[in-house]
Amino acid sequence: MASTSRPNPLEEDDDAEEEVQHFDDFTLASSWERFISDIEATCRQWLADGPKNLVEKGAVAVEDSKNLFKVKYDLKNVAKSYCMEFYFQIDNNGSQQAGIGNWNSNSHDLQLCFGVKDFLLIAPQSASGVLLDSPESSKLLSSVAIALSNCASLWPAFVPVHDPSRKAYIGIQNMGTVFTRRFEADRINSQVPVKLMHLEGLYELFVSKFVYSGVDFSMHNFKVHFMMRLTYQTFPYEEDEENDMDELMGDKTDTAEHYGSESRNKLHWDDDCPWSEWYSAEDPLRGFELVVTCADKTVENTLEMAELENASPHEAEKWILHPILSPYLGDPSHGNRIDFSSQLLCVVEALDMSFTAQFMEDFVSGENPGSENLKTSVVIPPPTVLDRVIKDLFHEGSKLPDFTKGEHRLSRALKAAPLESLFTQFCLHSLWFGNCNIRAIASLWIEFVREVRWCWEESQPLPKMPVDGSIDLSTCLIYQKLHLLAICIEKKREMNEEFLDCIGSEDSSDASVSVEEHQKVDKRRNTSSEADLQRKRDSSIAEDTSNRLRFERKTESTNSVNQSPTHAIRRGSAGPAGTMMLLKSHQRLHAPFTQDPPLMTEDMHEERLQAVEAFGDSLNVPGQLEKDILLSDMSAFKAANPDAVFEDFIRWHSPGDWDSSEPEAAEPSGGSITEGSKDKWPPRGRLSQRMSDQGNLWRKSWNDAPALPADDQKPLLDPNREGEKILHYLETVRPHQLLEQMVCTAFRGSADTLNQTNFGDMKQMTSKLEQLYLITKSTLGALQRNNLPDRAETIKDLRRLCVVFEHVEKLVTVAASLHRKFLDASRLAQVIFSDFYGIYVPLMGINSNDEENKSRTEMEVGRQEVTPRERQVVSNLFSPPSANQSWRKVLSMGNLLNGHEPILREIIFSTGDDVNNGIHYAAAADVAATSDRRREEIETHRMYVSGTSNDLRVALSVTSCD
């Protein structure tokens, strides 16, 4: 039997695959067909991926748009290359958006012109990026339309044409099997016809696109859907100030040199801000952009368009405000900024140089080895500027300032001087004196000390310094010295006045002196020098005090205990000390008036502590150091209690050294001693072991102390000696010690000045200023030590602190500017500042460096909607144009806002048709997506118009049934 073999099916499949692999498609023979196929394949791939996957695969976000992305693909047709870009929008969740609004501020230019959402853009890869050949553009657009039709895509496609400055496009969109939408846009850069500057002419232009040319528009009504958006912009505030300045100074050219700067400050935006005394800051808000959106309307004739052109912007449906920030906020290297932070950096550099000299005079005299290099690199301001600064420091008013002004609750944590004090004012003046270089600071300090010495020698009050109170050891040493010097000057003046009064009373009481002798004495007084008067006063006081002490010692020795208490004279008593009784007499113990302890600065306290550590208790140094104070208190106590004994003084002065069995506070506090209280006298108790020791310093001092009230005692503080010591310190202070205190005081003074700024209820600024004080305290802590542990690292930290200070200073100026401009619309100020704060704060930080600063770009805050109640406040920002700005005004387009015409007017005309019976194959959803109005209508004509009287752009889209 013959057998038959059956073919293997696997082998047949392999043969079939080989045939497919070697199949030649002769329908793609031409390059044009291959070009269409390439476009189609790319579009199919994008459709299959979807928006979410495209983003994951590296779609690029479009600049100035939050939700718009694009992908691109390079195409090549024969010898020419093209770039095809696909633009699509997604929401924050990654899903594709359903549509796009007509006035979306984040829209792409083509989206706004033609009202589309996702689209393709094909342009040649050339320098111009446009197609100058009309047949080529039509062929390219047809190729894209065929490719999109083959893959069933409804994306519109656009091709740029003509000159790039015209921003001209042509486009096409397949809306199904019935409708096709064509696009065309062009622009007129100059010489816009007058008719097209007004709404009537634009209305007629749109109507002419769908009616016969022979129809008289004025005799017929055509219903057209109308939308309009107007954009206004304020003039730059700096320019306004310059124009106002020109008008103000027009008739005052003869006094411009004297009053120019003062008038300038009066017109500047920050005239009433606390830093305006030192510098004028650039307004961080360069201006405002206001976008006014009118309500959608249906118009029928040109008369209605004329009424809309004359309508006030206040009648519009929506106002959107956009602040325009100054470029220097985002880029510190922009321009030559002058503010606290820049000058603080200069004083830090001066601190770094101060270690190279022994005295401040070395930086000016030329004896310092490095002074020759300083002379060539830095300059000292002329003497006239120096005199003006010294006059401002010493001769501008004598009223004592409020030293708590501008003080933050954390200000005292910085070891510096109060803001309104003399030394702080000197430091702040130094910031602007000769750009705060070390030579300028040295020359200013030398003249400053000379003026202080003049006040001392002439017994003139030291300005901007308190003349009483205790020395605040939490302040810097120089402020403590100046405070003590001011007190010494005041005591010196009082002593001079008492001496002169004493001389006058003696002269008036001497009846035997003739008139001629009086004249001689007066003449001799007038011609005597200050030194002679000083010696006479000192010798007289010393002699009088010595005689009094000898008299009191004699009286003390003669008035023994045996003398009757009734004959003793009580002097300098401040009143009974509670119910305490004297031990040896049945009398109340009186508390005396005592001298205040001698005022001491921080270094004086340190000297005493060093003496204690050096000598210890072996030589009884602590008792010797306190002996003057102890003798004074004992003398005053003896004068107030003539019958007192040493134990009485201990009970009053040092209760801890008196051991009593019963507390004396339990005794009755009656005004007089009654018979019933006699059994409680004498008080019970005894001295402590310390006070009972033989040779006790206190008992020896008690025996030596005379009975003198505080007013008759020698002052514990010698103003002449202490004053000269202070002046010697100021004249010989080491440069680095001076600069260290200046740096601390300058930072605190600058921070306290910014703290005075009125920025309303902006809690972010309150928190940020508090952080600045904490960072400043931490950084400046190294300067409060006698020796810097690491000089280079400390200087580096101070430079970082200047960067932080710069950021906070910018925040303060923005907050102040917003608060001033929106006094009656605080909500807007807070919303705008919060937006800016959220953008700017990430740029702040101690670790910022120059490279990061240079790479920063201009900052932009979001747009804020203006409520109807806030519109008047916003309208006031647009001050009427001045006479010098009137040259900008051209033929007005209407819709003026306080004399400002729109910098951009955007209009959308549209008309539709009922196509319920005409849609056969197109999906209803597709029609709805291309129409912004009712489902039963489709937008047949749409025209977008934007521009001004000198610039006009028109974009037209027409839907037709092909």
Short mmCIF file of N, CA, C and O in Angstrom, two decimals, residues 329-422:
data_model
loop_
_atom_site.label_atom_id
_atom_site.label_comp_id
_atom_site.label_asym_id
_atom_site.label_seq_id
_atom_site.Cartn_x
_atom_site.Cartn_y
_atom_site.Cartn_z
N LEU A 329 15.59 90.93 44.15
CA LEU A 329 15.11 90.00 45.18
C LEU A 329 15.59 88.58 44.90
O LEU A 329 15.89 87.82 45.83
N GLY A 330 15.64 88.20 43.64
CA GLY A 330 16.06 86.85 43.31
C GLY A 330 17.51 86.72 42.95
O GLY A 330 18.05 85.62 42.92
N ASP A 331 18.17 87.85 42.71
CA ASP A 331 19.57 87.80 42.30
C ASP A 331 20.33 88.88 43.05
O ASP A 331 20.28 90.05 42.69
N PRO A 332 21.04 88.53 44.14
CA PRO A 332 21.75 89.55 44.91
C PRO A 332 22.81 90.29 44.12
O PRO A 332 23.18 91.38 44.49
N SER A 333 23.33 89.71 43.07
CA SER A 333 24.38 90.37 42.29
C SER A 333 23.82 91.39 41.31
O SER A 333 24.58 92.05 40.62
N HIS A 334 22.50 91.52 41.23
CA HIS A 334 21.90 92.46 40.29
C HIS A 334 22.06 93.89 40.82
O HIS A 334 21.53 94.24 41.86
N GLY A 335 22.81 94.70 40.12
CA GLY A 335 22.97 96.09 40.51
C GLY A 335 23.88 96.25 41.72
O GLY A 335 24.42 95.29 42.28
N ASN A 336 24.10 97.48 42.11
CA ASN A 336 24.91 97.79 43.28
C ASN A 336 23.96 98.12 44.43
O ASN A 336 23.58 99.27 44.61
N ARG A 337 23.59 97.12 45.18
CA ARG A 337 22.65 97.33 46.28
C ARG A 337 23.40 97.93 47.47
O ARG A 337 24.54 97.59 47.76
N ILE A 338 22.75 98.83 48.16
CA ILE A 338 23.28 99.44 49.37
C ILE A 338 22.23 99.27 50.45
O ILE A 338 21.13 99.82 50.36
N ASP A 339 22.55 98.47 51.46
CA ASP A 339 21.64 98.25 52.56
C ASP A 339 22.45 97.83 53.77
O ASP A 339 23.68 97.84 53.75
N PHE A 340 21.76 97.47 54.84
CA PHE A 340 22.47 97.09 56.06
C PHE A 340 23.37 95.89 55.83
O PHE A 340 24.52 95.85 56.29
N SER A 341 22.87 94.88 55.14
CA SER A 341 23.64 93.64 54.98
C SER A 341 24.93 93.89 54.21
O SER A 341 25.99 93.34 54.57
N SER A 342 24.89 94.71 53.18
CA SER A 342 26.11 94.98 52.41
C SER A 342 27.14 95.73 53.23
O SER A 342 28.34 95.47 53.15
N GLN A 343 26.67 96.68 54.07
CA GLN A 343 27.61 97.44 54.89
C GLN A 343 28.10 96.63 56.08
O GLN A 343 29.23 96.81 56.53
N LEU A 344 27.27 95.75 56.60
CA LEU A 344 27.73 94.87 57.68
C LEU A 344 28.85 93.96 57.19
O LEU A 344 29.78 93.64 57.93
N LEU A 345 28.76 93.55 55.94
CA LEU A 345 29.84 92.75 55.36
C LEU A 345 31.13 93.56 55.31
O LEU A 345 32.23 93.03 55.52
N CYS A 346 31.02 94.86 55.04
CA CYS A 346 32.21 95.72 55.01
C CYS A 346 32.85 95.83 56.39
O CYS A 346 34.08 95.81 56.52
N VAL A 347 32.04 95.97 57.44
CA VAL A 347 32.62 96.09 58.78
C VAL A 347 33.22 94.76 59.23
O VAL A 347 34.18 94.74 60.01
N VAL A 348 32.69 93.65 58.72
CA VAL A 348 33.32 92.35 59.01
C VAL A 348 34.70 92.28 58.35
O VAL A 348 35.67 91.79 58.95
N GLU A 349 34.79 92.78 57.12
CA GLU A 349 36.10 92.82 56.47
C GLU A 349 37.05 93.75 57.21
O GLU A 349 38.26 93.47 57.31
N ALA A 350 36.54 94.85 57.75
CA ALA A 350 37.39 95.75 58.53
C ALA A 350 37.87 95.06 59.80
O ALA A 350 39.01 95.26 60.23
N LEU A 351 37.04 94.22 60.42
CA LEU A 351 37.46 93.45 61.58
C LEU A 351 38.61 92.51 61.21
O LEU A 351 39.57 92.37 61.98
N ASP A 352 38.52 91.90 60.07
CA ASP A 352 39.58 91.00 59.64
C ASP A 352 40.91 91.74 59.46
O ASP A 352 41.99 91.20 59.71
N MET A 353 40.85 93.01 59.04
CA MET A 353 42.08 93.80 58.83
C MET A 353 42.57 94.41 60.13
O MET A 353 43.75 94.83 60.20
N SER A 354 41.73 94.50 61.15
CA SER A 354 42.10 95.23 62.36
C SER A 354 43.20 94.53 63.15
O SER A 354 43.84 95.15 64.00
N PHE A 355 43.45 93.26 62.90
CA PHE A 355 44.47 92.52 63.64
C PHE A 355 45.89 92.87 63.19
O PHE A 355 46.85 92.40 63.80
N THR A 356 46.01 93.67 62.16
CA THR A 356 47.34 93.97 61.61
C THR A 356 47.98 95.19 62.24
O THR A 356 49.09 95.56 61.85
N ALA A 357 47.33 95.86 63.19
CA ALA A 357 47.90 97.08 63.77
C ALA A 357 47.73 97.05 65.29
O ALA A 357 46.87 96.34 65.83
N GLN A 358 48.53 97.87 65.97
CA GLN A 358 48.52 97.94 67.43
C GLN A 358 47.54 98.99 67.93
O GLN A 358 46.88 98.80 68.95
N PHE A 359 47.46 100.12 67.21
CA PHE A 359 46.57 101.20 67.61
C PHE A 359 45.79 101.68 66.38
O PHE A 359 46.23 101.49 65.24
N MET A 360 44.69 102.35 66.62
CA MET A 360 43.86 102.84 65.52
C MET A 360 44.59 103.91 64.72
O MET A 360 44.36 104.05 63.52
N GLU A 361 45.47 104.67 65.38
CA GLU A 361 46.21 105.71 64.66
C GLU A 361 47.12 105.13 63.59
O GLU A 361 47.47 105.82 62.63
N ASP A 362 47.52 103.87 63.75
CA ASP A 362 48.43 103.27 62.78
C ASP A 362 47.81 103.16 61.40
O ASP A 362 48.53 103.17 60.39
N PHE A 363 46.50 103.03 61.34
CA PHE A 363 45.84 102.89 60.04
C PHE A 363 45.76 104.23 59.31
O PHE A 363 45.51 104.26 58.11
N VAL A 364 45.97 105.33 60.03
CA VAL A 364 45.87 106.65 59.41
C VAL A 364 47.23 107.29 59.25
O VAL A 364 47.51 107.95 58.24
N SER A 365 48.13 107.05 60.21
CA SER A 365 49.41 107.75 60.20
C SER A 365 50.40 107.19 59.19
O SER A 365 51.32 107.87 58.77
N GLY A 366 50.26 105.92 58.82
CA GLY A 366 51.19 105.32 57.86
C GLY A 366 52.30 104.54 58.50
O GLY A 366 53.17 104.00 57.80
N GLU A 367 52.33 104.47 59.84
CA GLU A 367 53.37 103.70 60.51
C GLU A 367 53.14 102.20 60.40
O GLU A 367 54.07 101.41 60.57
N ASN A 368 51.92 101.83 60.15
CA ASN A 368 51.63 100.41 60.01
C ASN A 368 52.24 99.88 58.72
O ASN A 368 52.11 100.51 57.66
N PRO A 369 52.92 98.74 58.72
CA PRO A 369 53.56 98.22 57.48
C PRO A 369 52.58 98.03 56.34
O PRO A 369 52.93 98.19 55.19
N GLY A 370 51.34 97.68 56.65
CA GLY A 370 50.37 97.46 55.58
C GLY A 370 49.57 98.67 55.21
O GLY A 370 48.64 98.58 54.42
N SER A 371 49.91 99.81 55.78
CA SER A 371 49.11 101.01 55.51
C SER A 371 49.29 101.52 54.09
O SER A 371 48.41 102.18 53.55
N GLU A 372 50.45 101.26 53.46
CA GLU A 372 50.65 101.73 52.10
C GLU A 372 49.67 101.06 51.15
O GLU A 372 49.12 101.69 50.25
N ASN A 373 49.43 99.78 51.35
CA ASN A 373 48.45 99.09 50.52
C ASN A 373 47.04 99.60 50.79
O ASN A 373 46.22 99.71 49.89
N LEU A 374 46.78 99.96 52.06
CA LEU A 374 45.46 100.51 52.38
C LEU A 374 45.23 101.84 51.70
O LEU A 374 44.13 102.13 51.25
N LYS A 375 46.26 102.67 51.64
CA LYS A 375 46.09 103.99 51.05
C LYS A 375 45.70 103.91 49.59
O LYS A 375 44.98 104.77 49.07
N THR A 376 46.20 102.90 48.90
CA THR A 376 45.89 102.79 47.48
C THR A 376 44.54 102.12 47.23
O THR A 376 43.98 102.27 46.15
N SER A 377 44.04 101.39 48.20
CA SER A 377 42.80 100.63 47.99
C SER A 377 41.57 101.27 48.60
O SER A 377 40.47 101.06 48.12
N VAL A 378 41.74 102.03 49.68
CA VAL A 378 40.59 102.64 50.35
C VAL A 378 40.87 104.11 50.54
O VAL A 378 42.02 104.57 50.55
N VAL A 379 39.81 104.86 50.72
CA VAL A 379 39.92 106.30 50.87
C VAL A 379 39.18 106.73 52.11
O VAL A 379 38.31 106.02 52.62
N ILE A 380 39.56 107.91 52.60
CA ILE A 380 38.90 108.52 53.75
C ILE A 380 38.05 109.67 53.22
O ILE A 380 38.52 110.48 52.41
N PRO A 381 36.80 109.79 53.66
CA PRO A 381 35.96 110.90 53.19
C PRO A 381 36.58 112.24 53.54
O PRO A 381 37.41 112.34 54.46
N PRO A 382 36.20 113.29 52.85
CA PRO A 382 36.78 114.62 53.11
C PRO A 382 36.39 115.14 54.49
O PRO A 382 35.44 114.65 55.12
N PRO A 383 37.09 116.15 55.00
CA PRO A 383 36.81 116.68 56.34
C PRO A 383 35.38 117.19 56.51
O PRO A 383 34.83 117.15 57.61
N THR A 384 34.80 117.68 55.43
CA THR A 384 33.43 118.19 55.54
C THR A 384 32.46 117.07 55.92
O THR A 384 31.54 117.28 56.72
N VAL A 385 32.67 115.90 55.35
CA VAL A 385 31.82 114.76 55.70
C VAL A 385 32.07 114.32 57.14
O VAL A 385 31.14 114.01 57.89
N LEU A 386 33.34 114.33 57.54
CA LEU A 386 33.67 113.97 58.92
C LEU A 386 33.03 114.93 59.91
O LEU A 386 32.47 114.52 60.94
N ASP A 387 33.10 116.23 59.61
CA ASP A 387 32.48 117.22 60.50
C ASP A 387 30.98 117.04 60.58
O ASP A 387 30.37 117.22 61.65
N ARG A 388 30.37 116.69 59.46
CA ARG A 388 28.92 116.50 59.48
C ARG A 388 28.52 115.31 60.35
O ARG A 388 27.54 115.37 61.10
N VAL A 389 29.30 114.23 60.28
CA VAL A 389 28.99 113.05 61.10
C VAL A 389 29.18 113.37 62.57
O VAL A 389 28.33 113.02 63.41
N ILE A 390 30.28 114.04 62.92
CA ILE A 390 30.52 114.39 64.33
C ILE A 390 29.45 115.34 64.84
O ILE A 390 28.97 115.21 65.98
N LYS A 391 29.02 116.26 64.01
CA LYS A 391 27.96 117.17 64.41
C LYS A 391 26.66 116.42 64.65
O LYS A 391 25.93 116.71 65.61
N ASP A 392 26.39 115.45 63.81
CA ASP A 392 25.17 114.68 63.99
C ASP A 392 25.23 113.85 65.27
O ASP A 392 24.22 113.63 65.93
N LEU A 393 26.42 113.38 65.63
CA LEU A 393 26.56 112.55 66.83
C LEU A 393 26.51 113.37 68.11
O LEU A 393 25.92 112.93 69.10
N PHE A 394 27.11 114.57 68.11
CA PHE A 394 27.31 115.30 69.37
C PHE A 394 26.49 116.57 69.50
O PHE A 394 26.28 117.03 70.62
N HIS A 395 26.06 117.14 68.40
CA HIS A 395 25.45 118.48 68.50
C HIS A 395 24.04 118.55 67.97
O HIS A 395 23.51 119.63 67.78
N GLU A 396 23.42 117.40 67.71
CA GLU A 396 22.06 117.41 67.20
C GLU A 396 21.09 117.12 68.35
O GLU A 396 20.72 115.99 68.62
N GLY A 397 20.70 118.18 69.05
CA GLY A 397 19.70 118.02 70.12
C GLY A 397 20.32 117.49 71.39
O GLY A 397 21.32 116.77 71.39
N SER A 398 19.72 117.86 72.51
CA SER A 398 20.22 117.43 73.81
C SER A 398 19.23 116.56 74.57
O SER A 398 19.48 116.18 75.71
N LYS A 399 18.11 116.26 73.98
CA LYS A 399 17.09 115.46 74.65
C LYS A 399 17.56 114.01 74.71
O LYS A 399 18.03 113.44 73.74
N LEU A 400 17.42 113.42 75.89
CA LEU A 400 17.84 112.03 76.08
C LEU A 400 16.89 111.11 75.34
O LEU A 400 15.67 111.15 75.54
N PRO A 401 17.40 110.26 74.45
CA PRO A 401 16.51 109.39 73.66
C PRO A 401 15.94 108.25 74.49
O PRO A 401 16.37 107.98 75.62
N ASP A 402 14.96 107.58 73.90
CA ASP A 402 14.36 106.41 74.52
C ASP A 402 15.21 105.19 74.15
O ASP A 402 15.24 104.76 73.01
N PHE A 403 15.92 104.65 75.14
CA PHE A 403 16.86 103.57 74.86
C PHE A 403 16.16 102.23 74.63
O PHE A 403 16.80 101.27 74.21
N THR A 404 14.87 102.16 74.89
CA THR A 404 14.13 100.93 74.61
C THR A 404 13.46 100.96 73.24
O THR A 404 12.80 99.99 72.86
N LYS A 405 13.65 102.02 72.48
CA LYS A 405 13.03 102.14 71.17
C LYS A 405 13.58 101.10 70.22
O LYS A 405 14.80 100.95 70.09
N GLY A 406 12.68 100.37 69.56
CA GLY A 406 13.08 99.37 68.59
C GLY A 406 13.65 98.11 69.19
O GLY A 406 14.10 97.23 68.46
N GLU A 407 13.64 98.02 70.50
CA GLU A 407 14.28 96.88 71.15
C GLU A 407 13.40 95.65 71.07
O GLU A 407 12.24 95.67 71.47
N HIS A 408 13.94 94.59 70.56
CA HIS A 408 13.25 93.29 70.54
C HIS A 408 13.48 92.60 71.88
O HIS A 408 14.41 92.92 72.61
N ARG A 409 12.61 91.67 72.19
CA ARG A 409 12.75 90.99 73.48
C ARG A 409 14.05 90.18 73.54
O ARG A 409 14.52 89.84 74.63
N LEU A 410 14.64 89.88 72.39
CA LEU A 410 15.90 89.15 72.35
C LEU A 410 17.09 90.07 72.11
O LEU A 410 18.22 89.59 71.97
N SER A 411 16.85 91.39 72.08
CA SER A 411 17.96 92.31 71.80
C SER A 411 19.03 92.24 72.88
O SER A 411 20.23 92.29 72.61
N ARG A 412 18.61 92.13 74.13
CA ARG A 412 19.57 92.14 75.23
C ARG A 412 20.42 90.88 75.27
O ARG A 412 21.41 90.82 76.00
N ALA A 413 20.03 89.88 74.51
CA ALA A 413 20.87 88.68 74.43
C ALA A 413 22.15 88.96 73.66
O ALA A 413 23.12 88.20 73.76
N LEU A 414 22.17 90.05 72.88
CA LEU A 414 23.37 90.43 72.14
C LEU A 414 24.17 91.42 72.98
O LEU A 414 23.64 92.43 73.45
N LYS A 415 25.43 91.14 73.19
CA LYS A 415 26.28 92.01 74.01
C LYS A 415 26.69 93.20 73.17
O LYS A 415 27.77 93.23 72.56
N ALA A 416 25.82 94.18 73.14
CA ALA A 416 26.04 95.38 72.33
C ALA A 416 25.46 96.56 73.07
O ALA A 416 25.28 96.52 74.29
N ALA A 417 25.17 97.63 72.36
CA ALA A 417 24.64 98.85 72.96
C ALA A 417 23.22 99.09 72.47
O ALA A 417 22.85 98.64 71.39
N PRO A 418 22.39 99.81 73.25
CA PRO A 418 21.03 100.13 72.80
C PRO A 418 21.05 100.94 71.51
O PRO A 418 22.03 101.63 71.19
N LEU A 419 19.96 100.86 70.78
CA LEU A 419 19.90 101.46 69.44
C LEU A 419 20.16 102.96 69.47
O LEU A 419 20.90 103.48 68.64
N GLU A 420 19.54 103.69 70.39
CA GLU A 420 19.63 105.15 70.38
C GLU A 420 20.82 105.67 71.15
O GLU A 420 20.95 106.89 71.32
N SER A 421 21.70 104.81 71.62
CA SER A 421 22.85 105.27 72.39
C SER A 421 23.91 105.85 71.47
O SER A 421 23.91 105.67 70.25
N LEU A 422 24.87 106.55 72.10
CA LEU A 422 25.92 107.23 71.34
C LEU A 422 26.79 106.24 70.57
O LEU A 422 27.12 106.47 69.40
#
